[in-house]
Short mmCIF file of C-alpha atoms in Angstrom, two decimals:
data_model
loop_
_atom_site.label_atom_id
_atom_site.label_comp_id
_atom_site.label_asym_id
_atom_site.label_seq_id
_atom_site.Cartn_x
_atom_site.Cartn_y
_atom_site.Cartn_z
CA UNK A 42 27.82 -3.02 -58.01
CA UNK A 43 30.19 -6.00 -58.41
CA UNK A 44 30.22 -9.00 -56.06
CA UNK A 45 33.59 -8.03 -54.56
CA UNK A 46 32.28 -4.55 -53.75
CA UNK A 47 29.34 -6.07 -51.91
CA UNK A 48 31.66 -8.28 -49.86
CA UNK A 49 33.78 -5.28 -48.95
CA UNK A 50 30.69 -3.26 -48.05
CA UNK A 51 29.35 -6.02 -45.80
CA UNK A 52 32.68 -6.17 -44.01
CA UNK A 53 32.71 -2.40 -43.47
CA UNK A 54 29.17 -2.46 -42.12
CA UNK A 55 30.14 -5.19 -39.65
CA UNK A 56 33.03 -3.04 -38.42
CA UNK A 57 30.57 -0.29 -37.45
CA UNK A 58 28.57 -2.70 -35.25
CA UNK A 59 29.01 -2.42 -31.48
CA UNK A 60 28.24 -6.15 -31.11
CA UNK A 61 30.86 -8.78 -31.72
CA UNK A 62 30.30 -10.54 -35.07
CA UNK A 63 32.23 -13.61 -36.24
CA UNK A 64 32.13 -16.48 -38.77
CA UNK A 65 33.15 -19.96 -37.59
CA UNK A 66 33.75 -23.28 -39.35
CA UNK A 67 32.93 -26.69 -37.91
CA UNK A 68 34.71 -29.63 -39.53
CA UNK A 69 32.67 -32.75 -38.76
CA UNK A 70 35.59 -35.13 -38.37
CA UNK A 71 34.83 -35.82 -34.70
CA UNK A 72 38.14 -34.38 -33.48
CA UNK A 73 38.27 -30.67 -34.37
CA UNK A 74 36.89 -27.70 -32.45
CA UNK A 75 35.00 -24.98 -34.34
CA UNK A 76 37.46 -22.52 -35.85
CA UNK A 77 37.17 -18.73 -36.23
CA UNK A 78 37.34 -17.72 -39.90
CA UNK A 79 36.60 -13.99 -39.52
CA UNK A 80 35.58 -11.50 -36.80
CA UNK A 81 34.96 -7.77 -36.55
CA UNK A 82 36.76 -5.30 -34.29
CA UNK A 83 34.00 -5.41 -31.64
CA UNK A 84 34.61 -9.16 -31.19
CA UNK A 85 38.31 -8.38 -30.68
CA UNK A 86 37.48 -5.66 -28.16
CA UNK A 87 35.16 -7.96 -26.19
CA UNK A 88 37.56 -10.89 -26.07
CA UNK A 89 40.74 -8.87 -25.60
CA UNK A 90 42.49 -10.59 -28.52
CA UNK A 91 43.89 -9.05 -31.68
CA UNK A 92 42.36 -10.08 -34.99
CA UNK A 93 45.46 -12.09 -35.81
CA UNK A 94 45.08 -13.96 -32.52
CA UNK A 95 41.51 -15.00 -33.38
CA UNK A 96 41.36 -15.83 -37.08
CA UNK A 97 42.11 -19.50 -37.63
CA UNK A 98 42.03 -20.15 -33.86
CA UNK A 99 39.58 -22.24 -31.79
CA UNK A 100 36.20 -20.62 -31.17
CA UNK A 101 36.65 -20.84 -27.40
CA UNK A 102 38.80 -17.69 -27.57
CA UNK A 103 35.57 -15.78 -28.20
CA UNK A 104 33.06 -18.05 -26.46
CA UNK A 105 33.65 -19.11 -22.87
CA UNK A 106 37.35 -18.27 -22.65
CA UNK A 107 40.16 -20.72 -22.03
CA UNK A 108 39.80 -20.85 -18.22
CA UNK A 109 36.32 -22.43 -18.14
CA UNK A 110 35.53 -24.73 -21.07
CA UNK A 111 32.07 -25.68 -19.82
CA UNK A 112 30.17 -23.10 -21.85
CA UNK A 113 32.22 -23.67 -24.98
CA UNK A 114 31.85 -27.46 -24.84
CA UNK A 115 28.08 -27.08 -24.48
CA UNK A 116 27.86 -24.75 -27.48
CA UNK A 117 30.25 -26.86 -29.57
CA UNK A 118 28.05 -29.92 -28.92
CA UNK A 119 24.94 -27.99 -29.97
CA UNK A 120 26.67 -26.92 -33.19
CA UNK A 121 26.61 -30.53 -34.31
CA UNK A 122 23.01 -29.87 -35.35
CA UNK A 123 22.17 -27.13 -37.92
CA UNK A 124 19.76 -25.26 -35.62
CA UNK A 125 20.11 -21.67 -34.31
CA UNK A 126 21.62 -21.25 -30.85
CA UNK A 127 20.93 -18.52 -28.32
CA UNK A 128 22.49 -18.34 -24.88
CA UNK A 129 23.17 -15.78 -22.16
CA UNK A 130 26.19 -16.45 -19.96
CA UNK A 131 29.26 -14.94 -18.32
CA UNK A 132 32.08 -14.84 -20.83
CA UNK A 133 35.79 -14.55 -20.02
CA UNK A 134 38.18 -12.24 -21.87
CA UNK A 135 41.85 -12.88 -22.58
CA UNK A 136 42.91 -11.14 -19.35
CA UNK A 137 40.48 -13.19 -17.27
CA UNK A 138 37.89 -10.44 -16.94
CA UNK A 139 34.32 -11.71 -16.80
CA UNK A 140 31.49 -10.01 -18.68
CA UNK A 141 27.86 -10.92 -19.36
CA UNK A 142 26.97 -11.63 -23.01
CA UNK A 143 23.97 -12.58 -25.12
CA UNK A 144 25.12 -14.96 -27.89
CA UNK A 145 23.25 -15.80 -31.09
CA UNK A 146 24.64 -18.45 -33.47
CA UNK A 147 23.01 -19.33 -36.78
CA UNK A 148 24.21 -21.87 -39.37
CA UNK A 149 24.73 -20.71 -42.96
CA UNK A 150 22.20 -22.32 -45.25
CA UNK A 151 24.06 -24.95 -47.25
CA UNK A 152 22.46 -28.23 -48.38
CA UNK A 153 25.79 -29.99 -48.75
CA UNK A 154 27.27 -28.80 -45.41
CA UNK A 155 24.23 -27.76 -43.29
CA UNK A 156 26.20 -27.05 -40.11
CA UNK A 157 29.71 -26.37 -41.31
CA UNK A 158 29.67 -22.57 -41.39
CA UNK A 159 28.17 -20.46 -38.61
CA UNK A 160 27.56 -16.73 -38.15
CA UNK A 161 27.72 -15.50 -34.57
CA UNK A 162 26.63 -12.26 -32.89
CA UNK A 163 27.71 -11.58 -29.31
CA UNK A 164 26.34 -8.60 -27.35
CA UNK A 165 28.00 -7.32 -24.16
CA UNK A 166 25.14 -7.36 -21.61
CA UNK A 167 27.18 -6.39 -18.54
CA UNK A 168 25.53 -2.99 -18.10
CA UNK A 169 22.01 -4.46 -18.42
CA UNK A 170 22.89 -7.12 -15.84
CA UNK A 171 24.00 -4.37 -13.44
CA UNK A 172 20.77 -2.47 -14.10
CA UNK A 173 18.74 -5.60 -13.34
CA UNK A 174 20.54 -5.96 -10.00
CA UNK A 175 19.89 -2.27 -9.22
CA UNK A 176 16.22 -2.72 -10.10
CA UNK A 177 15.99 -5.76 -7.82
CA UNK A 178 17.47 -3.75 -4.94
CA UNK A 179 15.10 -0.86 -5.62
CA UNK A 180 12.12 -3.22 -5.56
CA UNK A 181 13.23 -4.67 -2.24
CA UNK A 182 13.58 -1.19 -0.78
CA UNK A 183 10.16 -0.22 -2.12
CA UNK A 184 8.61 -3.34 -0.57
CA UNK A 185 10.15 -2.44 2.79
CA UNK A 186 8.91 1.14 2.48
CA UNK A 187 5.36 -0.06 1.73
CA UNK A 188 5.48 -2.34 4.76
CA UNK A 189 6.60 0.53 6.98
CA UNK A 190 3.99 2.86 5.53
CA UNK A 191 1.24 0.32 6.12
CA UNK A 192 2.44 -0.22 9.69
CA UNK A 193 2.27 3.55 10.21
CA UNK A 194 -1.29 3.68 8.82
CA UNK A 195 -2.39 0.81 11.05
CA UNK A 196 -0.79 2.52 14.05
CA UNK A 197 -3.03 5.57 13.64
CA UNK A 198 -5.60 5.73 16.46
CA UNK A 199 -8.35 6.75 14.00
CA UNK A 200 -9.74 5.43 10.74
CA UNK A 201 -7.72 6.14 7.59
CA UNK A 202 -8.96 5.78 4.00
CA UNK A 203 -7.81 6.65 0.48
CA UNK A 204 -9.93 6.80 -2.69
CA UNK A 205 -8.43 7.25 -6.16
CA UNK A 206 -9.42 9.86 -8.72
CA UNK A 207 -12.21 7.54 -9.96
CA UNK A 208 -13.66 7.20 -6.43
CA UNK A 209 -12.56 3.61 -5.98
CA UNK A 210 -11.13 2.45 -2.67
CA UNK A 211 -7.33 2.21 -2.65
CA UNK A 212 -6.62 1.38 0.98
CA UNK A 213 -8.04 1.68 4.47
CA UNK A 214 -6.95 0.51 7.89
CA UNK A 215 -8.79 -1.87 10.19
CA UNK A 216 -10.05 1.03 12.29
CA UNK A 217 -11.98 2.29 9.25
CA UNK A 218 -13.80 -1.04 8.97
CA UNK A 219 -14.50 -0.96 12.71
CA UNK A 220 -16.12 2.47 12.37
CA UNK A 221 -18.24 1.25 9.42
CA UNK A 222 -18.90 -2.27 10.70
CA UNK A 223 -22.29 -2.57 8.97
CA UNK A 224 -20.64 -1.63 5.64
CA UNK A 225 -17.53 -3.80 6.12
CA UNK A 226 -18.52 -6.56 3.62
CA UNK A 227 -18.60 -3.92 0.84
CA UNK A 228 -15.30 -2.30 1.86
CA UNK A 229 -12.45 -3.76 -0.19
CA UNK A 230 -9.83 -2.35 -2.63
CA UNK A 231 -11.44 -1.42 -5.94
CA UNK A 232 -14.95 -1.01 -4.53
CA UNK A 233 -16.66 2.20 -5.63
CA UNK A 234 -17.61 4.91 -3.17
CA UNK A 235 -21.23 4.82 -4.39
CA UNK A 236 -21.58 1.06 -3.88
CA UNK A 237 -20.12 1.23 -0.38
CA UNK A 238 -22.52 4.03 0.61
CA UNK A 239 -25.60 2.26 -0.79
CA UNK A 240 -24.68 -0.96 0.98
CA UNK A 241 -24.29 0.96 4.25
CA UNK A 242 -27.70 2.63 3.92
CA UNK A 243 -29.36 -0.71 3.16
CA UNK A 244 -27.77 -2.31 6.24
CA UNK A 245 -28.40 0.38 8.86
CA UNK A 246 -24.96 1.99 8.83
CA UNK A 247 -26.40 5.53 8.99
CA UNK A 248 -29.24 6.02 11.51
CA UNK A 249 -29.93 9.55 10.27
CA UNK A 250 -30.84 8.13 6.82
CA UNK A 251 -33.71 5.99 8.18
CA UNK A 252 -36.97 6.80 6.43
CA UNK A 253 -35.34 9.06 3.83
CA UNK A 254 -32.68 6.77 2.44
CA UNK A 255 -32.66 7.93 -1.20
CA UNK A 256 -32.83 11.61 -0.31
CA UNK A 257 -30.05 11.17 2.24
CA UNK A 258 -27.88 9.41 -0.32
CA UNK A 259 -28.40 12.16 -2.90
CA UNK A 260 -27.41 14.81 -0.34
CA UNK A 261 -24.31 12.79 0.52
CA UNK A 262 -23.33 12.25 -3.11
CA UNK A 263 -23.74 15.98 -3.77
CA UNK A 264 -21.44 16.77 -0.86
CA UNK A 265 -18.95 14.25 -2.18
CA UNK A 266 -19.08 15.84 -5.63
CA UNK A 267 -18.67 19.34 -4.20
CA UNK A 268 -15.68 18.13 -2.22
CA UNK A 269 -13.88 17.25 -5.46
CA UNK A 270 -14.78 20.57 -7.08
CA UNK A 271 -13.62 22.71 -4.17
CA UNK A 272 -12.54 22.42 -0.56
CA UNK A 273 -15.34 21.79 1.93
CA UNK A 274 -15.59 21.96 5.70
CA UNK A 275 -15.42 18.76 7.77
CA UNK A 276 -18.70 16.89 7.92
CA UNK A 277 -20.12 15.24 11.03
CA UNK A 278 -21.97 11.95 10.72
CA UNK A 279 -23.84 9.68 13.16
CA UNK A 280 -23.07 5.98 13.28
CA UNK A 281 -24.91 3.17 15.08
CA UNK A 282 -24.68 3.18 18.86
CA UNK A 283 -24.96 6.98 19.08
CA UNK A 284 -21.41 7.31 17.83
CA UNK A 285 -20.48 10.50 16.02
CA UNK A 286 -17.47 10.97 13.76
CA UNK A 287 -16.04 13.89 11.88
CA UNK A 288 -15.19 13.28 8.23
CA UNK A 289 -12.24 15.28 6.94
CA UNK A 290 -10.86 14.61 3.45
CA UNK A 291 -7.95 16.14 1.55
CA UNK A 292 -7.35 15.85 -2.20
CA UNK A 293 -3.74 15.20 -3.24
CA UNK A 294 -2.03 16.69 -6.30
CA UNK A 295 -2.74 13.58 -8.38
CA UNK A 296 -6.47 13.57 -7.55
CA UNK A 297 -6.56 10.96 -4.77
CA UNK A 298 -8.71 11.60 -1.69
CA UNK A 299 -7.07 10.92 1.68
CA UNK A 300 -9.41 10.92 4.65
CA UNK A 301 -9.57 10.52 8.41
CA UNK A 302 -12.60 9.53 10.45
CA UNK A 303 -12.21 10.76 14.01
CA UNK A 304 -14.14 11.74 17.13
CA UNK A 305 -15.23 15.39 17.23
CA UNK A 306 -13.32 16.01 20.47
CA UNK A 307 -10.03 15.12 18.78
CA UNK A 308 -10.68 17.05 15.58
CA UNK A 309 -7.81 19.52 15.67
CA UNK A 310 -5.20 16.96 16.65
CA UNK A 311 -6.26 14.46 13.99
CA UNK A 312 -6.44 17.12 11.32
CA UNK A 313 -2.75 17.83 11.84
CA UNK A 314 -1.94 14.11 11.67
CA UNK A 315 -3.80 13.83 8.38
CA UNK A 316 -1.95 16.79 6.87
CA UNK A 317 1.40 15.35 7.92
CA UNK A 318 0.49 11.94 6.52
CA UNK A 319 -0.70 13.46 3.25
CA UNK A 320 2.54 15.44 2.93
CA UNK A 321 4.53 12.29 3.74
CA UNK A 322 2.69 10.27 1.10
CA UNK A 323 3.16 12.94 -1.55
CA UNK A 324 6.81 13.45 -0.62
CA UNK A 325 7.45 9.70 -0.75
CA UNK A 326 5.84 9.48 -4.18
CA UNK A 327 7.94 12.34 -5.52
CA UNK A 328 11.14 11.01 -3.95
CA UNK A 329 10.49 7.55 -5.39
CA UNK A 330 9.89 9.03 -8.84
CA UNK A 331 13.01 11.20 -8.65
CA UNK A 332 15.09 8.23 -7.44
CA UNK A 333 13.93 6.11 -10.38
CA UNK A 334 15.20 8.79 -12.80
CA UNK A 335 18.50 9.60 -11.01
CA UNK A 336 21.96 8.02 -10.97
CA UNK A 337 22.60 7.25 -7.26
CA UNK A 338 26.34 7.99 -7.40
CA UNK A 339 26.52 11.29 -9.28
CA UNK A 340 22.97 12.52 -8.57
CA UNK A 341 22.44 13.46 -12.21
CA UNK A 342 19.83 11.78 -14.41
CA UNK A 343 20.10 8.16 -15.51
CA UNK A 344 19.23 6.50 -18.83
CA UNK A 345 15.55 6.24 -17.86
CA UNK A 346 15.50 9.93 -16.94
CA UNK A 347 17.09 10.78 -20.31
CA UNK A 348 14.37 8.83 -22.12
CA UNK A 349 11.69 10.67 -20.15
CA UNK A 350 13.25 14.07 -20.97
CA UNK A 351 13.54 13.30 -24.70
CA UNK A 352 9.91 12.21 -24.74
CA UNK A 353 8.93 15.58 -23.32
CA UNK A 354 11.09 17.42 -25.86
CA UNK A 355 9.58 15.43 -28.73
CA UNK A 356 5.99 16.42 -27.90
CA UNK A 357 4.19 18.24 -30.77
CA UNK A 358 4.26 22.02 -30.85
CA UNK A 359 7.84 22.55 -29.63
CA UNK A 360 9.47 23.85 -32.82
CA UNK A 361 10.86 27.24 -31.78
CA UNK A 362 14.25 25.96 -30.62
CA UNK A 363 17.29 23.96 -31.66
CA UNK A 364 18.35 20.80 -29.82
CA UNK A 365 21.91 19.74 -29.01
CA UNK A 366 22.81 16.22 -27.84
CA UNK A 367 26.28 16.13 -26.23
CA UNK A 368 27.89 12.74 -25.53
CA UNK A 369 30.88 12.69 -23.13
CA UNK A 370 33.22 9.73 -22.61
CA UNK A 371 36.08 9.84 -20.09
CA UNK A 372 39.57 9.06 -21.37
CA UNK A 373 41.91 6.90 -19.27
CA UNK A 374 39.17 6.25 -16.70
CA UNK A 375 39.90 2.52 -16.66
CA UNK A 376 43.52 3.24 -15.71
CA UNK A 377 42.33 5.30 -12.72
CA UNK A 378 40.07 2.45 -11.57
CA UNK A 379 42.73 -0.21 -12.10
CA UNK A 380 45.52 1.68 -10.30
CA UNK A 381 43.66 3.41 -7.47
CA UNK A 382 40.43 1.44 -7.08
CA UNK A 383 36.74 2.11 -7.58
CA UNK A 384 36.63 4.76 -4.85
CA UNK A 385 38.99 6.88 -6.92
CA UNK A 386 36.92 6.23 -10.04
CA UNK A 387 33.75 7.24 -8.22
CA UNK A 388 35.43 10.48 -7.13
CA UNK A 389 36.32 11.29 -10.75
CA UNK A 390 32.76 10.57 -11.91
CA UNK A 391 31.34 12.89 -9.23
CA UNK A 392 33.84 15.61 -10.18
CA UNK A 393 32.75 15.38 -13.82
CA UNK A 394 29.08 15.51 -12.81
CA UNK A 395 29.79 18.62 -10.71
CA UNK A 396 31.60 20.22 -13.64
CA UNK A 397 28.64 19.50 -15.91
CA UNK A 398 26.24 21.07 -13.41
CA UNK A 399 28.38 24.21 -13.24
CA UNK A 400 28.68 24.42 -17.03
CA UNK A 401 24.98 24.01 -17.86
CA UNK A 402 21.73 25.81 -17.21
CA UNK A 403 19.04 24.54 -14.85
CA UNK A 404 16.79 23.71 -17.82
CA UNK A 405 19.48 21.56 -19.52
CA UNK A 406 19.34 17.83 -18.81
CA UNK A 407 22.40 15.90 -17.58
CA UNK A 408 22.51 12.11 -17.43
CA UNK A 409 25.04 9.39 -16.72
CA UNK A 410 24.30 6.68 -19.31
CA UNK A 411 27.19 4.28 -18.80
CA UNK A 412 30.13 3.52 -16.54
CA UNK A 413 32.12 6.56 -17.67
CA UNK A 414 29.67 8.15 -20.12
CA UNK A 415 27.58 11.26 -19.66
CA UNK A 416 25.03 13.06 -21.83
CA UNK A 417 23.76 16.65 -21.87
CA UNK A 418 20.66 17.64 -23.84
CA UNK A 419 20.00 21.35 -24.25
CA UNK A 420 17.42 23.46 -26.02
CA UNK A 421 18.46 26.87 -27.29
CA UNK A 422 18.00 29.38 -30.07
CA UNK A 423 21.64 28.71 -30.98
CA UNK A 424 22.23 25.19 -29.70
CA UNK A 425 25.56 24.64 -31.46
CA UNK A 426 27.19 27.66 -29.86
CA UNK A 427 25.84 26.70 -26.41
CA UNK A 428 26.98 23.09 -26.81
CA UNK A 429 30.47 24.00 -27.97
CA UNK A 430 30.81 26.39 -25.05
CA UNK A 431 30.00 23.56 -22.64
CA UNK A 432 32.39 21.21 -24.46
CA UNK A 433 35.32 23.66 -24.25
CA UNK A 434 34.71 24.27 -20.58
CA UNK A 435 34.60 20.53 -19.83
CA UNK A 436 37.78 19.91 -21.80
CA UNK A 437 39.53 22.51 -19.63
CA UNK A 438 38.04 21.19 -16.38
CA UNK A 439 39.09 17.62 -17.12
CA UNK A 440 42.72 18.69 -17.61
CA UNK A 441 42.89 19.51 -13.89
CA UNK A 442 44.17 16.69 -11.71
CA UNK A 443 41.96 15.40 -8.91
CA UNK A 444 43.42 14.69 -5.48
CA UNK A 445 42.60 11.29 -4.03
CA UNK A 446 44.25 10.64 -0.65
CA UNK A 447 47.92 11.39 -1.39
CA UNK A 448 47.60 10.86 -5.14
CA UNK A 449 46.79 13.12 -8.07
CA UNK A 450 44.47 11.50 -10.59
CA UNK A 451 44.77 12.41 -14.28
CA UNK A 452 42.08 11.81 -16.86
CA UNK A 453 40.62 13.41 -19.96
CA UNK A 454 37.40 13.53 -21.91
CA UNK A 455 36.25 13.09 -25.51
CA UNK A 456 33.04 14.75 -26.69
CA UNK A 457 30.61 14.21 -29.56
CA UNK A 458 27.96 16.82 -30.37
CA UNK A 459 24.97 16.57 -32.66
CA UNK A 460 22.68 19.54 -33.30
CA UNK A 461 19.19 19.60 -34.78
CA UNK A 462 18.24 23.04 -36.04
CA UNK A 463 14.67 21.87 -36.72
CA UNK A 464 14.04 20.36 -33.29
CA UNK A 465 13.81 16.83 -34.77
CA UNK A 466 15.29 14.07 -32.56
CA UNK A 467 15.10 11.01 -34.84
CA UNK A 468 18.84 10.44 -35.40
CA UNK A 469 20.26 12.96 -32.96
CA UNK A 470 21.73 10.45 -30.53
CA UNK A 471 23.24 8.33 -33.30
CA UNK A 472 24.94 11.37 -34.80
CA UNK A 473 26.31 12.35 -31.40
CA UNK A 474 27.70 8.81 -30.97
CA UNK A 475 29.36 9.10 -34.38
CA UNK A 476 30.83 12.48 -33.45
CA UNK A 477 32.20 10.98 -30.22
CA UNK A 478 33.72 8.11 -32.18
CA UNK A 479 35.41 10.60 -34.52
CA UNK A 480 36.68 12.65 -31.57
CA UNK A 481 38.36 9.57 -30.15
CA UNK A 482 39.75 8.71 -33.55
CA UNK A 483 41.39 12.16 -33.65
CA UNK A 484 43.39 11.32 -30.56
CA UNK A 485 40.91 11.95 -27.72
CA UNK A 486 40.77 15.07 -25.57
CA UNK A 487 38.74 17.01 -28.14
CA UNK A 488 35.22 17.44 -29.46
CA UNK A 489 33.54 16.96 -32.82
CA UNK A 490 30.25 18.64 -33.70
CA UNK A 491 27.77 17.69 -36.42
CA UNK A 492 24.94 20.12 -37.15
CA UNK A 493 21.88 19.55 -39.31
#
């Protein structure tokens, strides 16, 4: 292959990149700004400039924008030394729109001009920044939920305790330590059930064990083991001061043991409280897990949920089906947002999500993976036919206008489909992205399908 062919090939490869790539020149005369020599189409898309408006122009058209020169001046100063530069900041496009970017700048190795030519790569990090904010909010809500749950546990009139599947203490309320005062020094998160029991016997926690301590412990451990193997009846125990409690434990779906220690006279009432609390804990766990895998606006899966689903599909042994990966991207969605506001855009996104739910089976997975991007993954004996059927239905649905207040909103959709007849997922998503790109290149409002 000739040198000119290699240059052309490198340029074509750069055009396929979703990140902005550019080459800049720094003339060390003390008066000139770095100049853009070349850039790919992604750099143009990010900055909002045409290629002709960038090449030969100051680098601040790509880095920092013309409204705020602070970032550009900082980077231009650092370019005086031939060392790599990395920075994350809010960039500004030609139209004044701000977007988060991760910038990497590296000087071209040249002994004569060590910092004259630079290669830059700029990644749009806006979506990740939004996800970080969403995660921060979710963590704050989870912290509040834990506080409320703990307050509820402490408000119980009886002792509450939870052991994990390995019989180590997870949590207990203060009432539990009051009931087992002689054992309290050994009661802390992570302590094993066996160690707590032995400490109690050695310190007079169980009057009925006096004189037969080891035998009593073995009987207790056997009961504890039987409890994990099958359901057992509540067990009454005597504590110091002629105090009697009833021990009632319930095993959750994930193997934890949730228990109440209560007076015999209040057995039936406390049993109901325990069951409600156990149901509440399990429901909260499931709701939290579902929420972490769901897009809050459209109520379909999110990117994390898609990853989880693909991991399940990729497990060994599942080879009796074909897999289709369908990538949807709304056409003219930005115009709807710009003209009618985000409320109108949210309505369109929810309408598309509803249309996807109606067009797919319950076992198919739907996810929103970007601002106006959706994905459907389906498993079928004839995945291509099933995927194309969904695509045609969505194309028809998206031709219908959506009423928003007194306005009719128009939008369309472009679709890329990739099918694996062997069930392999290695390059399925990349092929679907390529198919979507080709669908848009054909004028939008259509679908392209690649099968393998």
